[in-house]
GROMACS .gro file of C-alpha atoms in nm:
model
  186
    1MET     CA    1  -3.225   9.924   2.784
    2GLU     CA    2  -3.174   9.808   2.420
    3ILE     CA    3  -3.434   9.524   2.477
    4ILE     CA    4  -3.686   9.788   2.619
    5HIS     CA    5  -3.620  10.027   2.330
    6ASP     CA    6  -3.681   9.742   2.084
    7ILE     CA    7  -3.991   9.626   2.240
    8ILE     CA    8  -4.139   9.979   2.255
    9ASN     CA    9  -4.064  10.037   1.884
   10ASN     CA   10  -4.211   9.710   1.781
   11TYR     CA   11  -4.513   9.714   2.038
   12PRO     CA   12  -4.604  10.090   2.087
   13ASP     CA   13  -4.891   9.992   2.321
   14ILE     CA   14  -4.650   9.824   2.572
   15HIS     CA   15  -4.538  10.063   2.851
   16PHE     CA   16  -4.283   9.984   3.122
   17HIS     CA   17  -4.295  10.097   3.482
   18PHE     CA   18  -3.968  10.089   3.687
   19PHE     CA   19  -3.931  10.082   4.055
   20SER     CA   20  -3.562  10.138   4.179
   21SER     CA   21  -3.462  10.041   4.523
   22ASN     CA   22  -3.271   9.779   4.718
   23ALA     CA   23  -3.340   9.413   4.693
   24ASP     CA   24  -3.534   9.404   5.014
   25ALA     CA   25  -3.798   9.645   4.881
   26ILE     CA   26  -3.810   9.474   4.533
   27ILE     CA   27  -3.859   9.131   4.701
   28GLU     CA   28  -4.139   9.289   4.924
   29ARG     CA   29  -4.313   9.418   4.613
   30LEU     CA   30  -4.274   9.098   4.427
   31ASP     CA   31  -4.446   8.925   4.729
   32LYS     CA   32  -4.740   9.166   4.731
   33GLY     CA   33  -4.785   9.121   4.338
   34LEU     CA   34  -4.689   9.486   4.281
   35LEU     CA   35  -4.398   9.391   4.051
   36ASP     CA   36  -4.373   9.123   3.781
   37ILE     CA   37  -4.009   9.088   3.788
   38GLY     CA   38  -3.701   9.224   3.984
   39ILE     CA   39  -3.350   9.229   3.871
   40LEU     CA   40  -3.126   9.205   4.177
   41LEU     CA   41  -2.757   9.190   4.270
   42GLU     CA   42  -2.654   8.863   4.436
   43PRO     CA   43  -2.984   8.823   4.639
   44GLU     CA   44  -3.045   8.565   4.910
   45THR     CA   45  -3.241   8.300   4.731
   46SER     CA   46  -3.562   8.140   4.869
   47GLN     CA   47  -3.783   7.864   4.756
   48ARG     CA   48  -4.064   8.117   4.716
   49TYR     CA   49  -3.910   8.249   4.386
   50ASP     CA   50  -3.791   8.150   4.053
   51TYR     CA   51  -3.466   8.312   3.958
   52GLN     CA   52  -3.212   8.294   3.686
   53LYS     CA   53  -2.859   8.430   3.663
   54LEU     CA   54  -2.812   8.684   3.400
   55ASN     CA   55  -2.495   8.707   3.206
   56LEU     CA   56  -2.401   9.039   3.370
   57LYS     CA   57  -2.176   9.140   3.646
   58GLU     CA   58  -2.127   9.457   3.848
   59THR     CA   59  -1.796   9.588   3.992
   60TRP     CA   60  -1.794   9.715   4.350
   61GLY     CA   61  -1.580  10.004   4.465
   62ILE     CA   62  -1.571  10.335   4.637
   63LEU     CA   63  -1.736  10.670   4.519
   64MET     CA   64  -1.545  10.964   4.656
   65GLN     CA   65  -1.452  11.323   4.597
   66ASN     CA   66  -1.192  11.367   4.320
   67ASN     CA   67  -0.951  11.554   4.571
   68SER     CA   68  -0.950  11.271   4.818
   69PRO     CA   69  -0.603  11.100   4.862
   70LEU     CA   70  -0.751  10.779   4.766
   71ALA     CA   71  -0.870  10.921   4.422
   72GLN     CA   72  -0.499  10.919   4.327
   73LYS     CA   73  -0.503  10.537   4.319
   74GLU     CA   74  -0.654  10.343   4.026
   75LYS     CA   75  -0.763  10.057   4.247
   76LEU     CA   76  -0.822  10.031   4.605
   77VAL     CA   77  -0.751   9.745   4.850
   78PHE     CA   78  -0.960   9.683   5.156
   79LYS     CA   79  -0.682   9.821   5.387
   80ASP     CA   80  -0.729  10.164   5.232
   81MET     CA   81  -1.069  10.171   5.378
   82SER     CA   82  -0.932  10.161   5.738
   83GLY     CA   83  -1.070  10.453   5.948
   84ILE     CA   84  -1.260  10.631   5.686
   85PRO     CA   85  -1.627  10.715   5.722
   86MET     CA   86  -1.835  10.483   5.503
   87ILE     CA   87  -2.163  10.517   5.338
   88ILE     CA   88  -2.296  10.174   5.266
   89PRO     CA   89  -2.609  10.024   5.080
   90ASN     CA   90  -2.881   9.930   5.324
   91GLN     CA   91  -2.953   9.603   5.144
   92THR     CA   92  -2.933   9.328   5.382
   93SER     CA   93  -2.738   9.071   5.168
   94ASN     CA   94  -2.475   9.329   5.040
   95SER     CA   95  -2.421   9.469   5.398
   96ARG     CA   96  -2.348   9.130   5.533
   97ARG     CA   97  -2.128   9.047   5.246
   98PHE     CA   98  -1.908   9.353   5.300
   99GLU     CA   99  -1.897   9.317   5.677
  100GLN     CA  100  -1.746   8.968   5.605
  101LEU     CA  101  -1.499   9.096   5.363
  102PHE     CA  102  -1.384   9.369   5.582
  103ALA     CA  103  -1.366   9.141   5.875
  104GLU     CA  104  -1.148   8.898   5.674
  105HIS     CA  105  -0.904   9.184   5.643
  106ASN     CA  106  -0.924   9.272   6.018
  107LEU     CA  107  -1.092   9.593   5.953
  108SER     CA  108  -1.421   9.723   6.095
  109LEU     CA  109  -1.644   9.944   5.902
  110ASP     CA  110  -1.695  10.283   6.021
  111VAL     CA  111  -2.051  10.332   5.892
  112VAL     CA  112  -2.175  10.697   5.914
  113SER     CA  113  -2.480  10.644   5.686
  114THR     CA  114  -2.662  10.389   5.473
  115TYR     CA  115  -2.862  10.455   5.155
  116ASN     CA  116  -3.107  10.271   4.914
  117LEU     CA  117  -3.043  10.489   4.607
  118ILE     CA  118  -2.701  10.597   4.480
  119PHE     CA  119  -2.842  10.944   4.425
  120ASN     CA  120  -2.867  11.003   4.805
  121ALA     CA  121  -2.512  10.850   4.860
  122ARG     CA  122  -2.374  11.077   4.580
  123LEU     CA  123  -2.510  11.402   4.762
  124MET     CA  124  -2.344  11.270   5.092
  125VAL     CA  125  -2.012  11.219   4.932
  126GLN     CA  126  -2.034  11.555   4.760
  127ALA     CA  127  -2.097  11.715   5.099
  128GLY     CA  128  -1.785  11.549   5.246
  129ILE     CA  129  -1.988  11.306   5.474
  130GLY     CA  130  -1.798  11.005   5.378
  131TYR     CA  131  -1.700  10.753   5.098
  132ALA     CA  132  -1.988  10.547   4.938
  133LEU     CA  133  -1.950  10.176   4.878
  134CYS     CA  134  -2.131  10.110   4.540
  135ILE     CA  135  -2.109   9.945   4.213
  136GLY     CA  136  -1.943  10.132   3.923
  137GLY     CA  137  -2.114  10.323   3.648
  138LEU     CA  138  -2.411  10.439   3.850
  139VAL     CA  139  -2.271  10.795   3.888
  140PRO     CA  140  -2.114  10.916   3.570
  141ALA     CA  141  -1.761  11.064   3.601
  142SER     CA  142  -1.785  11.433   3.542
  143THR     CA  143  -1.608  11.736   3.670
  144GLU     CA  144  -1.948  11.886   3.748
  145HIS     CA  145  -1.990  11.642   4.039
  146ASN     CA  146  -1.615  11.633   4.139
  147LEU     CA  147  -1.659  11.269   4.220
  148VAL     CA  148  -1.462  10.952   4.110
  149PHE     CA  149  -1.523  10.583   4.140
  150ARG     CA  150  -1.235  10.352   4.221
  151PRO     CA  151  -1.286   9.965   4.214
  152PHE     CA  152  -1.143   9.723   4.453
  153GLU     CA  153  -0.836   9.512   4.381
  154PRO     CA  154  -0.875   9.221   4.371
  155LEU     CA  155  -1.212   9.293   4.196
  156VAL     CA  156  -1.534   9.246   4.391
  157THR     CA  157  -1.823   9.159   4.159
  158SER     CA  158  -2.182   9.074   4.191
  159ASN     CA  159  -2.394   8.876   3.957
  160LEU     CA  160  -2.738   8.999   3.849
  161TYR     CA  161  -3.037   8.769   3.870
  162LEU     CA  162  -3.379   8.788   3.723
  163PHE     CA  163  -3.631   8.722   4.002
  164THR     CA  164  -4.000   8.628   3.985
  165LYS     CA  165  -4.247   8.499   4.227
  166LYS     CA  166  -4.316   8.129   4.194
  167TYR     CA  167  -4.621   8.033   3.998
  168GLN     CA  168  -4.647   8.380   3.881
  169VAL     CA  169  -4.909   8.434   3.589
  170PHE     CA  170  -4.745   8.696   3.346
  171SER     CA  171  -4.915   8.927   3.103
  172LYS     CA  172  -4.821   8.874   2.736
  173ALA     CA  173  -4.607   9.197   2.762
  174ALA     CA  174  -4.405   9.063   3.071
  175LYS     CA  175  -4.367   8.726   2.897
  176LEU     CA  176  -4.222   8.900   2.594
  177PHE     CA  177  -3.980   9.087   2.807
  178ILE     CA  178  -3.870   8.790   3.016
  179SER     CA  179  -3.820   8.592   2.693
  180ARG     CA  180  -3.611   8.872   2.535
  181LEU     CA  181  -3.399   8.893   2.843
  182GLY     CA  182  -3.353   8.518   2.826
  183GLN     CA  183  -3.251   8.539   2.464
  184GLU     CA  184  -2.981   8.806   2.517
  185LEU     CA  185  -2.870   8.789   2.878
  186LEU     CA  186  -2.883   8.436   2.990
   0.00000   0.00000   0.00000
């Protein structure tokens, strides 16, 4: 966000449009030419795209009600997830990754719902529907929402990648943004 702030201050005619969704929807929009770039968590790679790993990682864990017995723990192990109703991201690559991780620990996921934006998962957790598998920092800790995030131990992280369609012709503004990302995050 600091990069965007700096660009807007120095180039007031440049405007940004953000589209937030899962990797599947972002890739679809890249394919259709509706997005210049995508920033994705551990996407499945393809020869159709250029991509660069950014110097950023996200930490996975569980979003839960703060009165949950699991909220008393600082970190969660996969065994803690046994038999609890899970709300998981509907992004194909992450779903497969966690299905494999749970299988390695001889656990099956009790998936009661999926989501593409954390806002919806947050509402489901608040309503007592289940525990949301998500990355940390997306839902700020506050007593207003009565929710807490607990990371896994050992840590489960995902790298972030800058994705563009191969042979994409970029506007000067898009080139500037990509260049600044490269200077600060690669």
